[in-house]
Amino acid sequence: MFYQIWVALLYLYGIILNSIYQCPEHSQLTTLGVDGKELPEVHLGQWYFIAGAAPTKKELATFDPVDNIVFNMAAGSAPMQLHLRATIRMKDGHCVPRKWIYHLTEGNTYLRTEGRPDMKTELFSSSCPGGIMLNETGQGYQRFLLYNRSPYPPKKCVEEFKSLTSCLDSKAFLLTPRNQEPCELSNN
């Protein structure tokens, strides 16, 4: 009898707590179209890095000196491969080019980064128009990253991202300043 009362009280406590915090369940994150065969064309093209969230500031430290980043995602030269090019505008005004190769993983919804076997990237839908959210995990870190087709998405998009990631135990938040013009994205 005592056990049944205890279970009922815990259940009620959970309902009350859930109604107070209004956090979505993990299952409400919808993975995007990576089926281990190909990435839909809707994910290709130009993206702007908007914000990041992680359990600690350390996982976002790599973005501290960054003003803005523009990316281009293109189909790779080999099957199940994606090429990602970026130009990073540092706060000091310098432009830093970067390249990565992602491999689609057959039978999974995540991408692997060439040269970084510990890193796993999952793509999720965003309620923000033109937005996408990534979850990067690696050796000792996890971070969520918000990208958009526009360098200046509506503030509501950033607020929703911050709210969602705080529900997923991300206590650190970083918003790129985007005070400077993006660097030109090279074709190489």
CSV table of C-alpha atoms in Angstrom, one decimal, residues 18-172:
chain,number,residue,atom,x,y,z
A,18,ASN,CA,6.9,19.1,-16.1
A,19,SER,CA,4.2,21.7,-16.2
A,20,ILE,CA,6.4,24.3,-14.4
A,21,TYR,CA,9.5,23.9,-16.7
A,22,GLN,CA,7.7,23.2,-20.0
A,23,CYS,CA,10.7,21.3,-21.3
A,24,PRO,CA,10.1,19.1,-24.4
A,25,GLU,CA,11.0,15.5,-24.2
A,26,HIS,CA,14.1,14.3,-26.0
A,27,SER,CA,11.9,12.5,-28.5
A,28,GLN,CA,10.6,15.8,-29.7
A,29,LEU,CA,13.9,16.5,-31.4
A,30,THR,CA,13.4,15.3,-34.9
A,31,THR,CA,16.4,14.1,-36.8
A,32,LEU,CA,16.7,15.3,-40.3
A,33,GLY,CA,16.8,13.2,-43.4
A,34,VAL,CA,20.1,11.5,-42.8
A,35,ASP,CA,19.3,7.9,-43.6
A,36,GLY,CA,22.8,6.6,-44.2
A,37,LYS,CA,22.4,6.8,-48.0
A,38,GLU,CA,22.3,10.5,-48.9
A,39,LEU,CA,21.7,13.9,-47.4
A,40,PRO,CA,18.7,15.6,-49.0
A,41,GLU,CA,19.5,18.6,-51.1
A,42,VAL,CA,17.6,20.9,-48.8
A,43,HIS,CA,20.6,20.7,-46.4
A,44,LEU,CA,23.1,21.7,-49.0
A,45,GLY,CA,24.2,25.3,-49.7
A,46,GLN,CA,25.1,28.2,-47.5
A,47,TRP,CA,24.5,28.4,-43.7
A,48,TYR,CA,25.4,30.9,-41.0
A,49,PHE,CA,26.5,29.8,-37.5
A,50,ILE,CA,24.2,31.7,-35.1
A,51,ALA,CA,24.5,30.2,-31.6
A,52,GLY,CA,25.9,27.3,-29.5
A,53,ALA,CA,24.9,25.7,-26.2
A,54,ALA,CA,26.7,23.1,-24.1
A,55,PRO,CA,26.8,21.7,-20.5
A,56,THR,CA,29.9,23.9,-19.8
A,57,LYS,CA,31.6,27.0,-21.3
A,58,LYS,CA,34.7,24.8,-22.1
A,59,GLU,CA,32.8,23.0,-24.9
A,60,LEU,CA,32.1,26.4,-26.5
A,61,ALA,CA,35.5,28.0,-25.9
A,62,THR,CA,36.6,27.4,-29.5
A,63,PHE,CA,33.9,30.0,-30.6
A,64,ASP,CA,34.9,32.7,-28.1
A,65,PRO,CA,37.2,34.6,-30.6
A,66,VAL,CA,34.7,34.3,-33.4
A,67,ASP,CA,32.5,37.1,-34.8
A,68,ASN,CA,30.7,35.1,-37.4
A,69,ILE,CA,31.0,31.9,-39.6
A,70,VAL,CA,29.6,31.2,-43.0
A,71,PHE,CA,29.5,27.6,-44.3
A,72,ASN,CA,28.8,25.9,-47.6
A,73,MET,CA,27.7,22.3,-47.6
A,74,ALA,CA,28.1,20.4,-50.9
A,75,ALA,CA,27.8,16.8,-52.0
A,76,GLY,CA,31.2,15.1,-52.0
A,77,SER,CA,33.1,13.6,-54.8
A,78,ALA,CA,32.5,10.1,-53.4
A,79,PRO,CA,29.1,8.5,-52.5
A,80,MET,CA,28.0,9.1,-48.9
A,81,GLN,CA,30.4,12.0,-48.5
A,82,LEU,CA,29.8,15.7,-47.9
A,83,HIS,CA,32.2,18.6,-48.2
A,84,LEU,CA,31.9,21.5,-45.8
A,85,ARG,CA,33.8,24.7,-46.4
A,86,ALA,CA,33.7,27.7,-44.0
A,87,THR,CA,35.2,31.1,-43.5
A,88,ILE,CA,35.5,32.3,-40.0
A,89,ARG,CA,35.5,36.0,-39.3
A,90,MET,CA,37.5,36.4,-36.1
A,91,LYS,CA,36.7,39.3,-33.7
A,92,ASP,CA,40.0,40.9,-34.7
A,93,GLY,CA,38.8,41.0,-38.3
A,94,HIS,CA,41.0,38.2,-39.7
A,95,CYS,CA,39.4,35.6,-42.0
A,96,VAL,CA,40.2,31.9,-41.4
A,97,PRO,CA,39.2,29.3,-44.0
A,98,ARG,CA,38.4,25.8,-43.0
A,99,LYS,CA,37.4,22.5,-44.7
A,100,TRP,CA,35.9,19.3,-43.4
A,101,ILE,CA,34.7,16.1,-45.0
A,102,TYR,CA,31.7,14.4,-43.5
A,103,HIS,CA,30.8,10.8,-44.1
A,104,LEU,CA,27.2,9.5,-44.0
A,105,THR,CA,27.0,6.5,-41.8
A,106,GLU,CA,24.9,3.6,-43.3
A,107,GLY,CA,22.1,2.6,-41.0
A,108,ASN,CA,22.5,5.6,-38.7
A,109,THR,CA,21.2,9.2,-38.6
A,110,TYR,CA,24.5,10.8,-37.8
A,111,LEU,CA,27.6,12.0,-39.7
A,112,ARG,CA,31.2,11.2,-39.1
A,113,THR,CA,34.0,13.8,-39.5
A,114,GLU,CA,37.0,12.6,-41.5
A,115,GLY,CA,40.1,12.6,-39.3
A,116,ARG,CA,38.1,12.7,-36.1
A,117,PRO,CA,36.8,9.2,-35.4
A,118,ASP,CA,35.6,10.3,-32.0
A,119,MET,CA,33.3,13.0,-33.4
A,120,LYS,CA,29.6,12.3,-34.2
A,121,THR,CA,27.2,15.0,-35.7
A,122,GLU,CA,23.4,14.7,-35.7
A,123,LEU,CA,21.2,17.1,-37.6
A,124,PHE,CA,17.8,18.1,-36.1
A,125,SER,CA,14.9,20.1,-37.4
A,126,SER,CA,14.4,23.6,-36.0
A,127,SER,CA,11.1,25.4,-35.5
A,128,CYS,CA,12.9,28.5,-37.0
A,129,PRO,CA,12.3,29.1,-40.7
A,130,GLY,CA,15.5,28.3,-42.6
A,131,GLY,CA,17.1,26.9,-39.4
A,132,ILE,CA,18.8,23.6,-38.5
A,133,MET,CA,20.3,22.4,-35.2
A,134,LEU,CA,23.3,20.1,-34.9
A,135,ASN,CA,24.4,18.0,-31.9
A,136,GLU,CA,28.1,17.4,-31.9
A,137,THR,CA,29.6,14.9,-29.6
A,138,GLY,CA,33.1,13.8,-29.2
A,139,GLN,CA,35.7,12.7,-26.7
A,140,GLY,CA,34.6,14.5,-23.6
A,141,TYR,CA,32.3,17.1,-25.1
A,142,GLN,CA,28.8,17.7,-26.3
A,143,ARG,CA,27.4,20.8,-27.9
A,144,PHE,CA,24.3,22.0,-29.8
A,145,LEU,CA,24.8,24.4,-32.6
A,146,LEU,CA,22.2,26.6,-34.3
A,147,TYR,CA,22.5,27.4,-38.0
A,148,ASN,CA,20.3,29.5,-40.3
A,149,ARG,CA,20.1,30.4,-44.0
A,150,SER,CA,20.0,34.1,-42.8
A,151,PRO,CA,22.8,35.7,-40.8
A,152,TYR,CA,20.1,37.4,-38.7
A,153,PRO,CA,17.2,35.0,-38.0
A,154,PRO,CA,14.3,36.3,-35.8
A,155,LYS,CA,15.2,36.7,-32.1
A,156,LYS,CA,12.4,34.2,-31.4
A,157,CYS,CA,14.5,31.5,-33.1
A,158,VAL,CA,17.5,32.1,-30.8
A,159,GLU,CA,15.2,32.2,-27.7
A,160,GLU,CA,13.6,28.9,-28.6
A,161,PHE,CA,17.1,27.3,-29.2
A,162,LYS,CA,18.3,28.5,-25.9
A,163,SER,CA,15.2,27.3,-24.1
A,164,LEU,CA,15.3,23.9,-25.7
A,165,THR,CA,19.0,23.3,-25.1
A,166,SER,CA,18.7,24.4,-21.4
A,167,CYS,CA,16.2,21.6,-21.0
A,168,LEU,CA,18.8,19.3,-22.4
A,169,ASP,CA,21.3,20.2,-19.7
A,170,SER,CA,23.1,22.9,-21.6
A,171,LYS,CA,24.0,25.5,-19.0
A,172,ALA,CA,26.4,27.5,-21.2
